[in-house]
mmCIF file of N, CA and C in Angstrom:
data_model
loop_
_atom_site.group_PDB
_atom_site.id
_atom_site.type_symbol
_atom_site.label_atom_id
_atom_site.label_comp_id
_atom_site.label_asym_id
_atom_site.label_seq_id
_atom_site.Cartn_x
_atom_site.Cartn_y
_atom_site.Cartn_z
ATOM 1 N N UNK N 9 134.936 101.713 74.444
ATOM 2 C CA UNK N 9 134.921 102.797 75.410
ATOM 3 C C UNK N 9 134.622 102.216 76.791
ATOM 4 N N UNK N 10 135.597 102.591 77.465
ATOM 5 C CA UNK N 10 135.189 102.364 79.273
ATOM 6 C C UNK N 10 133.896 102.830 79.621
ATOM 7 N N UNK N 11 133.166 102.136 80.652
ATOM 8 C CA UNK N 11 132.249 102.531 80.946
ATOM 9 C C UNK N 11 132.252 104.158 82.015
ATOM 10 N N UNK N 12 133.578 103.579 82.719
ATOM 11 C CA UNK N 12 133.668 105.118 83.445
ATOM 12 C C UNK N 12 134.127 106.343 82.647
ATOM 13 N N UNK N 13 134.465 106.314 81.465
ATOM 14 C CA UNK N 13 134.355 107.322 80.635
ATOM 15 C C UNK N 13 132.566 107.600 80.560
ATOM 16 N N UNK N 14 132.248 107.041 80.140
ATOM 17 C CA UNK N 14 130.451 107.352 80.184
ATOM 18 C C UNK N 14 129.717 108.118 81.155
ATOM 19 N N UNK N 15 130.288 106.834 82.110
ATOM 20 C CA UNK N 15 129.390 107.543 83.485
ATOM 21 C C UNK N 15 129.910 108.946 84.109
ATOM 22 N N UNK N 16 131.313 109.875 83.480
ATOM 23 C CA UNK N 16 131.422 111.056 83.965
ATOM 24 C C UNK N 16 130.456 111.536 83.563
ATOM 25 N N UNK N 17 129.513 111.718 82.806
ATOM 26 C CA UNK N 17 128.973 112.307 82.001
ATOM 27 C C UNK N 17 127.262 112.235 82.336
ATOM 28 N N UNK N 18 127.102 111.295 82.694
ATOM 29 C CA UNK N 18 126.125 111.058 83.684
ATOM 30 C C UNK N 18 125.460 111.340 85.021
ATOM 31 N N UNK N 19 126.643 111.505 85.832
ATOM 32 C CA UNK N 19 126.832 110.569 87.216
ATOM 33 C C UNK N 19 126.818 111.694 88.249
ATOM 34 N N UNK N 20 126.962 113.399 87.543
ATOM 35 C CA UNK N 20 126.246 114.061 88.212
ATOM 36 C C UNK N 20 124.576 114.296 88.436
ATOM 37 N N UNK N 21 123.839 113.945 87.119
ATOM 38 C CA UNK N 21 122.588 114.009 86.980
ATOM 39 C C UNK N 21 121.883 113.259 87.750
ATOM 40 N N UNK N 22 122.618 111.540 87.786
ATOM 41 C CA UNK N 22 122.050 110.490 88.733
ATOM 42 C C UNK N 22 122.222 110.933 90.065
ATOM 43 N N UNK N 23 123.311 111.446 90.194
ATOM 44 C CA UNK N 23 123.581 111.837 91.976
ATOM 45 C C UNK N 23 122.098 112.851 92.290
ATOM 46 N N UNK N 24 122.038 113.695 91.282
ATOM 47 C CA UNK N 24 120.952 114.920 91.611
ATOM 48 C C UNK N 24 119.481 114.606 91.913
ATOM 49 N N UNK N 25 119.627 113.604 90.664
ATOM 50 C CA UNK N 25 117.946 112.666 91.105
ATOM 51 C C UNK N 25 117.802 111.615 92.334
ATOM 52 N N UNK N 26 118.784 111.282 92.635
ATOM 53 C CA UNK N 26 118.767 110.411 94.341
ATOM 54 C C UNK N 26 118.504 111.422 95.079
ATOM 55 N N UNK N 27 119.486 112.231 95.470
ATOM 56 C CA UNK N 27 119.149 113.389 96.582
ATOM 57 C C UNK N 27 117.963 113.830 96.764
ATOM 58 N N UNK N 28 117.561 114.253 94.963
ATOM 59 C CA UNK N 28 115.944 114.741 94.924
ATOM 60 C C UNK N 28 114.594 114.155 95.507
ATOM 61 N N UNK N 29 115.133 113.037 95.693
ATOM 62 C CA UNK N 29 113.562 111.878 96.472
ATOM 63 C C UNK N 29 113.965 111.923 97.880
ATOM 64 N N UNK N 30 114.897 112.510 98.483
ATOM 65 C CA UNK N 30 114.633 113.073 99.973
ATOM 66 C C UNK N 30 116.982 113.003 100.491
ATOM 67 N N UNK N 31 116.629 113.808 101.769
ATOM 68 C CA UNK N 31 118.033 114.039 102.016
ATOM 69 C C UNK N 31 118.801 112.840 102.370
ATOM 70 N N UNK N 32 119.571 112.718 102.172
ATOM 71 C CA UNK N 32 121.044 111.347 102.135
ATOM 72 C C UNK N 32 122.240 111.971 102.353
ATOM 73 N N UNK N 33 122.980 110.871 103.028
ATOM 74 C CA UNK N 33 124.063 111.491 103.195
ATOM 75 C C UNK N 33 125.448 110.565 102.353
ATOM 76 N N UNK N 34 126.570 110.403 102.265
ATOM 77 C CA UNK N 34 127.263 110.321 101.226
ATOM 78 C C UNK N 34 127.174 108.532 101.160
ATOM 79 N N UNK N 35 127.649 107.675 102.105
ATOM 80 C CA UNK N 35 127.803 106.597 102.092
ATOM 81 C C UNK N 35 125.855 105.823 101.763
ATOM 82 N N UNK N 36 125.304 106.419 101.909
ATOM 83 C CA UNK N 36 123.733 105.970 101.907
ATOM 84 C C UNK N 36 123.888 105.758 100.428
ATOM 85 N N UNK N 37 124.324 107.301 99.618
ATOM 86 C CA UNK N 37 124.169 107.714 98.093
ATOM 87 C C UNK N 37 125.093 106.461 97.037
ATOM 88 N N UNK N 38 126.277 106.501 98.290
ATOM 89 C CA UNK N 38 126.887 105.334 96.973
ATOM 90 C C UNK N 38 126.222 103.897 97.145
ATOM 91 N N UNK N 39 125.671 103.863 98.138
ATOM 92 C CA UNK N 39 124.743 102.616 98.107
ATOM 93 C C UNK N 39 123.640 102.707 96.989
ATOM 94 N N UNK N 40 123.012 103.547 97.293
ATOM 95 C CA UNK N 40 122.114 103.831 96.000
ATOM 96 C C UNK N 40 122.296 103.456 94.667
ATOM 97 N N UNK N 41 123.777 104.160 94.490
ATOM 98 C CA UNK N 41 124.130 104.337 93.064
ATOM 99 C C UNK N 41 124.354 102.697 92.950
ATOM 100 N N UNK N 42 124.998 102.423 94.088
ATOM 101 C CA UNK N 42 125.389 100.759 93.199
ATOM 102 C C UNK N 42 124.372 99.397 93.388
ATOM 103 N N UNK N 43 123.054 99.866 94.123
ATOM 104 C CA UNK N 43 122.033 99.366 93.988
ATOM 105 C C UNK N 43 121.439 99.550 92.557
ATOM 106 N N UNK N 44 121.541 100.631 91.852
ATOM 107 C CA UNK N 44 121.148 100.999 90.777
ATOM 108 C C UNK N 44 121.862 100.355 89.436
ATOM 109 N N UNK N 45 122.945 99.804 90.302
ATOM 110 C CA UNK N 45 124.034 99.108 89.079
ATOM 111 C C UNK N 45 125.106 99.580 88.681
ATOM 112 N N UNK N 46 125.683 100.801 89.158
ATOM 113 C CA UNK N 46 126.894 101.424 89.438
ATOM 114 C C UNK N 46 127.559 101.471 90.397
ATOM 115 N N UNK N 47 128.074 99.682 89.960
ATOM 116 C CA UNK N 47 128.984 99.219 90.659
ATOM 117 C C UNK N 47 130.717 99.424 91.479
ATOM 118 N N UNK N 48 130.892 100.343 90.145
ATOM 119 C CA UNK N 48 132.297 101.041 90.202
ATOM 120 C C UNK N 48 132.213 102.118 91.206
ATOM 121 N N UNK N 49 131.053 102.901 91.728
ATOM 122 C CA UNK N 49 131.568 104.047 92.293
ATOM 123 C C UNK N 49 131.420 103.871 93.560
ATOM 124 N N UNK N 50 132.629 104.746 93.605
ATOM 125 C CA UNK N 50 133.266 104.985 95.202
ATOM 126 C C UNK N 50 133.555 106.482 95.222
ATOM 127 N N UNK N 51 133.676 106.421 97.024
ATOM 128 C CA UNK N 51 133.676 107.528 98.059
ATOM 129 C C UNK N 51 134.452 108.541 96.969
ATOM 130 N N UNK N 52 136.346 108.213 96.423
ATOM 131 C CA UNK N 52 136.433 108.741 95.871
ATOM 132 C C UNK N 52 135.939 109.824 94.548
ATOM 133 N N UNK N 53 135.228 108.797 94.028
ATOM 134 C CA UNK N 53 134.126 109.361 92.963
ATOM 135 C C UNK N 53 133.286 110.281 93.233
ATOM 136 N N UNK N 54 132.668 110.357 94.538
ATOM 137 C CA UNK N 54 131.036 110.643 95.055
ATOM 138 C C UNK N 54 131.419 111.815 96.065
ATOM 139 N N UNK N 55 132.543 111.748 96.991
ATOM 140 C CA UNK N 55 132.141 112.966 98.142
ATOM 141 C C UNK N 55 132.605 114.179 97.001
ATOM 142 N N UNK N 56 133.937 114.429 96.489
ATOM 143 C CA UNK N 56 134.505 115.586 95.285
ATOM 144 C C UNK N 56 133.294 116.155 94.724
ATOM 145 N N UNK N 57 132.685 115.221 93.946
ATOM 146 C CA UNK N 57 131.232 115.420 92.757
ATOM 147 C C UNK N 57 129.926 116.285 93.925
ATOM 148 N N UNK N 58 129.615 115.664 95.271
ATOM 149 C CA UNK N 58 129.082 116.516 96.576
ATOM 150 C C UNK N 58 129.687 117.628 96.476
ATOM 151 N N UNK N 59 131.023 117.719 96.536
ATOM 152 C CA UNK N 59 131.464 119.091 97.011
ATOM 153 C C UNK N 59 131.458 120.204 95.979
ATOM 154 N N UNK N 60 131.387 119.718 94.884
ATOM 155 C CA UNK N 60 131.321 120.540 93.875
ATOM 156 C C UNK N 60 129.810 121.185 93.304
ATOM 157 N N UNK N 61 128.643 119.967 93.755
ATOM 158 C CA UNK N 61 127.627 120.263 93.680
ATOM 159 C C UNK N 61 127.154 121.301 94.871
ATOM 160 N N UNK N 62 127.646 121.530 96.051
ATOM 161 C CA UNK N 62 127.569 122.303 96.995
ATOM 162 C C UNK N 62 127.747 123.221 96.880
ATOM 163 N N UNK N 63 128.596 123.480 95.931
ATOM 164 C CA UNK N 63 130.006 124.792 95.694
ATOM 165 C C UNK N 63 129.211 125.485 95.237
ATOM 166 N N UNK N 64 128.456 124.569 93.656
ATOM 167 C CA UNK N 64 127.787 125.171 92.606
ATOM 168 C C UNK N 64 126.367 126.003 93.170
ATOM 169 N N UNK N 65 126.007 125.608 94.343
ATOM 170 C CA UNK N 65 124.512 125.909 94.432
ATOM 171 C C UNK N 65 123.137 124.562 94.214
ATOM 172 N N UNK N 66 124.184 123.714 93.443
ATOM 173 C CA UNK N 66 122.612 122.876 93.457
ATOM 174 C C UNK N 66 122.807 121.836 94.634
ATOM 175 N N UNK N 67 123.251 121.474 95.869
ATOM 176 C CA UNK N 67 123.049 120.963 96.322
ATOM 177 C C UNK N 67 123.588 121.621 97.759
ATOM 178 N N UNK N 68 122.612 121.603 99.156
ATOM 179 C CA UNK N 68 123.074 122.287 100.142
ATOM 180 C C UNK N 68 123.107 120.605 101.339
ATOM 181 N N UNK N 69 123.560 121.214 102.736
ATOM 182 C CA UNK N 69 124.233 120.388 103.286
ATOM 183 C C UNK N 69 123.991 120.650 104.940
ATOM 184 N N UNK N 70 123.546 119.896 105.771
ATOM 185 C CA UNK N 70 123.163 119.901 107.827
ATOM 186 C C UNK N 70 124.329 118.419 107.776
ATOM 187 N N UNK N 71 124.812 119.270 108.850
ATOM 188 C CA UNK N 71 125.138 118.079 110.249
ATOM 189 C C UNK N 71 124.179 117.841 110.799
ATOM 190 N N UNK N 72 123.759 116.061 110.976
ATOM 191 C CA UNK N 72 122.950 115.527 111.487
ATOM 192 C C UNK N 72 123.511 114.614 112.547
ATOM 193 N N UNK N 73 123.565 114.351 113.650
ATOM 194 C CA UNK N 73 123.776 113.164 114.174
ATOM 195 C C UNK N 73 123.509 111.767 113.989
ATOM 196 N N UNK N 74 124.527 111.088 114.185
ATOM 197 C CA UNK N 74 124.295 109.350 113.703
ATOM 198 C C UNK N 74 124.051 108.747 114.739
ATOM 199 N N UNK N 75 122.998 107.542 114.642
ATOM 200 C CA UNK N 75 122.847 107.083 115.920
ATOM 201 C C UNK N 75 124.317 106.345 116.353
ATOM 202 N N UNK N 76 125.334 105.762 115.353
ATOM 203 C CA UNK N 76 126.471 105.166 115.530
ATOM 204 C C UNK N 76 127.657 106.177 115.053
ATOM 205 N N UNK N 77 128.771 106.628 115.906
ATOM 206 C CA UNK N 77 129.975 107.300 115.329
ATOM 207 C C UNK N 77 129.457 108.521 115.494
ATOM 208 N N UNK N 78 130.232 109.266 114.872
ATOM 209 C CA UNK N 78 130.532 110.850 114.202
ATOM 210 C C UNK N 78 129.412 111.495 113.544
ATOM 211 N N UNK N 79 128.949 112.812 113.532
ATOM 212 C CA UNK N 79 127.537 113.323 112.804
ATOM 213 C C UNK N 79 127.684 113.197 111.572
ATOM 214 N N UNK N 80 126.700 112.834 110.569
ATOM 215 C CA UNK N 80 126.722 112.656 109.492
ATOM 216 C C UNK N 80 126.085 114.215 109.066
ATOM 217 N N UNK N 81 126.889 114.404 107.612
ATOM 218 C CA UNK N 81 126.616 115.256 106.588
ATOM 219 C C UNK N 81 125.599 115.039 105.915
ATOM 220 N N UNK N 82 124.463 115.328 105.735
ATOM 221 C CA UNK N 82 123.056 114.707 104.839
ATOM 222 C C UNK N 82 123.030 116.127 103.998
ATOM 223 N N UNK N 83 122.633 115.413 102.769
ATOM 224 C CA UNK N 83 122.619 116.358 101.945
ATOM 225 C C UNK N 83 121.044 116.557 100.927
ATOM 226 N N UNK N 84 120.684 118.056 100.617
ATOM 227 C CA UNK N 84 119.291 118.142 99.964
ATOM 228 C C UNK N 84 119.555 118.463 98.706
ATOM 229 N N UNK N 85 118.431 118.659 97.993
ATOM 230 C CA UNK N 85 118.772 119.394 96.631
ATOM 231 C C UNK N 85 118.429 120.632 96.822
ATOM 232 N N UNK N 86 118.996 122.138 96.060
ATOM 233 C CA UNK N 86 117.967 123.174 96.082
ATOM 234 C C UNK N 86 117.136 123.423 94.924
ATOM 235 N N UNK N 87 116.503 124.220 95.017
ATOM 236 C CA UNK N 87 115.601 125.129 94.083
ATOM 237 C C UNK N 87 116.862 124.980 92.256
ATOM 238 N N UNK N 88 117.689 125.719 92.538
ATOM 239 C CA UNK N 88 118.884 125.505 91.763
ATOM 240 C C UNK N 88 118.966 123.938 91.160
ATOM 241 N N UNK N 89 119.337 123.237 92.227
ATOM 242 C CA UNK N 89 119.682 121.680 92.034
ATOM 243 C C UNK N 89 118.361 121.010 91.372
ATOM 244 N N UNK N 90 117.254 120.965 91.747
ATOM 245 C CA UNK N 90 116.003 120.783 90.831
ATOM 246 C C UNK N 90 115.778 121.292 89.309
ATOM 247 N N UNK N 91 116.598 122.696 89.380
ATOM 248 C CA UNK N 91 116.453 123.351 87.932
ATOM 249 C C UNK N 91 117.669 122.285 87.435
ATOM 250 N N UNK N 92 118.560 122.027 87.565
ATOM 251 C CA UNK N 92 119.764 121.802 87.119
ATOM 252 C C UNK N 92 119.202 120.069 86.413
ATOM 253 N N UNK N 93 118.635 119.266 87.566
ATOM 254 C CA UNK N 93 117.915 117.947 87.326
ATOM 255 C C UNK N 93 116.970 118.420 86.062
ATOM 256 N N UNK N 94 116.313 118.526 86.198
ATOM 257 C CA UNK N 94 115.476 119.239 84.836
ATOM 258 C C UNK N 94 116.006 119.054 84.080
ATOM 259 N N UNK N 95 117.018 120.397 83.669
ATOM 260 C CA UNK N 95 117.665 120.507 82.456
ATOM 261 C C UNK N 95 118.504 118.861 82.238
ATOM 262 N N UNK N 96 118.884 118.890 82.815
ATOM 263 C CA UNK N 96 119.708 117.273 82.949
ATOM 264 C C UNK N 96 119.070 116.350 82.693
ATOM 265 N N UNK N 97 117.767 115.919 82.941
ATOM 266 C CA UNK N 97 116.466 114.944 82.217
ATOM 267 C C UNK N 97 116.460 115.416 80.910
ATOM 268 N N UNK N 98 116.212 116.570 80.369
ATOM 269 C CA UNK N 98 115.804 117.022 78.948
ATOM 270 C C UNK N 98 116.999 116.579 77.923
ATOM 271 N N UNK N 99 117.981 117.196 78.689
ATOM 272 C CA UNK N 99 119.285 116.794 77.872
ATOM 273 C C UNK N 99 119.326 115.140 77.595
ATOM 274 N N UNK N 100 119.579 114.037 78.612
ATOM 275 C CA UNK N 100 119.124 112.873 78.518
ATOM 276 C C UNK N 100 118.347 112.143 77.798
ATOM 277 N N UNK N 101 117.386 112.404 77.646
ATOM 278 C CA UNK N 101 116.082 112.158 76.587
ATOM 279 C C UNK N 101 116.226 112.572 75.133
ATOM 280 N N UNK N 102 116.876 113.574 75.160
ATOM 281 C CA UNK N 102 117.323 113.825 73.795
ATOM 282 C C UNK N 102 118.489 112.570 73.100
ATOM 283 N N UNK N 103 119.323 112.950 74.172
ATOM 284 C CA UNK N 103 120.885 112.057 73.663
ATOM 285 C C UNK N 103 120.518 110.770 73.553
ATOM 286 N N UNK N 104 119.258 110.158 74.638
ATOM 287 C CA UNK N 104 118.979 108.941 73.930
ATOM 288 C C UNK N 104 118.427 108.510 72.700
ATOM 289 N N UNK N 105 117.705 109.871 72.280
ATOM 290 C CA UNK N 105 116.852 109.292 71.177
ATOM 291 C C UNK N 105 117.981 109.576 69.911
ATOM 292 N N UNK N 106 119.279 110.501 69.890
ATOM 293 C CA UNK N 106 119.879 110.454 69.398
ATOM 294 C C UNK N 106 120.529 109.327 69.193
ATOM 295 N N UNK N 107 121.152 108.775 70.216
ATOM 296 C CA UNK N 107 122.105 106.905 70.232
ATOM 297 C C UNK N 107 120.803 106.319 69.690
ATOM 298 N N UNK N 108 120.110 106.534 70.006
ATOM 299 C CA UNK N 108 118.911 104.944 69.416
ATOM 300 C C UNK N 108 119.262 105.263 67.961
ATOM 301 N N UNK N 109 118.597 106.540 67.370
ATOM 302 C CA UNK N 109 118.792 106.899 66.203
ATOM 303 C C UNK N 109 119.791 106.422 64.707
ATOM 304 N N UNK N 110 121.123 107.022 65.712
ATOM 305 C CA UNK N 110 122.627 106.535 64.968
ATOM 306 C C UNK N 110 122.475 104.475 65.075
ATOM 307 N N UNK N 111 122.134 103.898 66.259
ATOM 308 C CA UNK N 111 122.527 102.555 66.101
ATOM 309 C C UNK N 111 121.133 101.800 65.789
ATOM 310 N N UNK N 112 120.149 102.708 65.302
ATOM 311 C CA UNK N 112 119.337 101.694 64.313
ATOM 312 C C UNK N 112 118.901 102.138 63.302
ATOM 313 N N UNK N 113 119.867 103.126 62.698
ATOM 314 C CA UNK N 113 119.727 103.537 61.501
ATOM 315 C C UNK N 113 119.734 102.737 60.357
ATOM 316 N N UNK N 114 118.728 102.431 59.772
ATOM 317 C CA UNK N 114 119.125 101.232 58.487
ATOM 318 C C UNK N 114 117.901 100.439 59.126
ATOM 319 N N UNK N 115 117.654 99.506 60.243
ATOM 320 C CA UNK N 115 117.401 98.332 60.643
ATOM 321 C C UNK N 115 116.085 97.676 59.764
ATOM 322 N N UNK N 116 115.181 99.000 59.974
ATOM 323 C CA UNK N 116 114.025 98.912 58.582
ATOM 324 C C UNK N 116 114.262 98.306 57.304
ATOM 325 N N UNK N 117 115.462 98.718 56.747
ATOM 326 C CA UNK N 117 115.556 98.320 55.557
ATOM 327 C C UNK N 117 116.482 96.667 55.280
ATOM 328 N N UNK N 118 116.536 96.649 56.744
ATOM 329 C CA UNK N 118 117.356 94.796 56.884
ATOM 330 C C UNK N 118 116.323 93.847 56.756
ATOM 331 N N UNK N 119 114.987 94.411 57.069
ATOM 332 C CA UNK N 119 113.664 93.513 57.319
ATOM 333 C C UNK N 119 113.324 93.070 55.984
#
């Protein structure tokens, strides 16, 4: 399995928890993400997934001025977008203990 099959599945939750530790704006965020080791994503990937999180309610949006160029878009989480992170941690924590589960099922009895 591709890894970017995976990370759809992810990669809104991670976006939600960056935003959540204070406002960013899009090019800051994919820095983030690929500081974090998600290397693959790009603008393409990241402003759509913004706009949709905007759409939805969990994430709202100021024109800010840049000290260089054009005003930047910085973006917060809301009230919404925090509930949404939540649920999105819980879910996470589960599915991991599920994968651990399935791929060390047995291992006890190899010892």
């Amino acid at each position: 399995m591709k890894q970017s099959q995976l990370l759809k599945g992810v990669l809104e939750g991670c976006v939600l928890a960056i935003v959540a530790k204070g406002e960013i704006y899009g090019y800051e965020l994919i820095q983030a993400l690929q500081q974090a080791g998600f290397n693959s994503v790009m603008g393409g990937t990241i402003y759509p997934l913004l706009a949709k999180l905007e759409k939805n309610g969990d994430l709202a949006s100021r024109m800010r001025p840049s000290p260089e160029g054009p005003d930047r878009k910085y973006y917060h989480v809301t009230e919404q977008g925090r509930t949404s992170l939540a649920a999105f941690e819980r879910q996470w924590q589960q599915l991991v203990v599920q994968v651990a589960t399935v791929l060390h099922k047995g291992d006890d009895a190899d010892e």
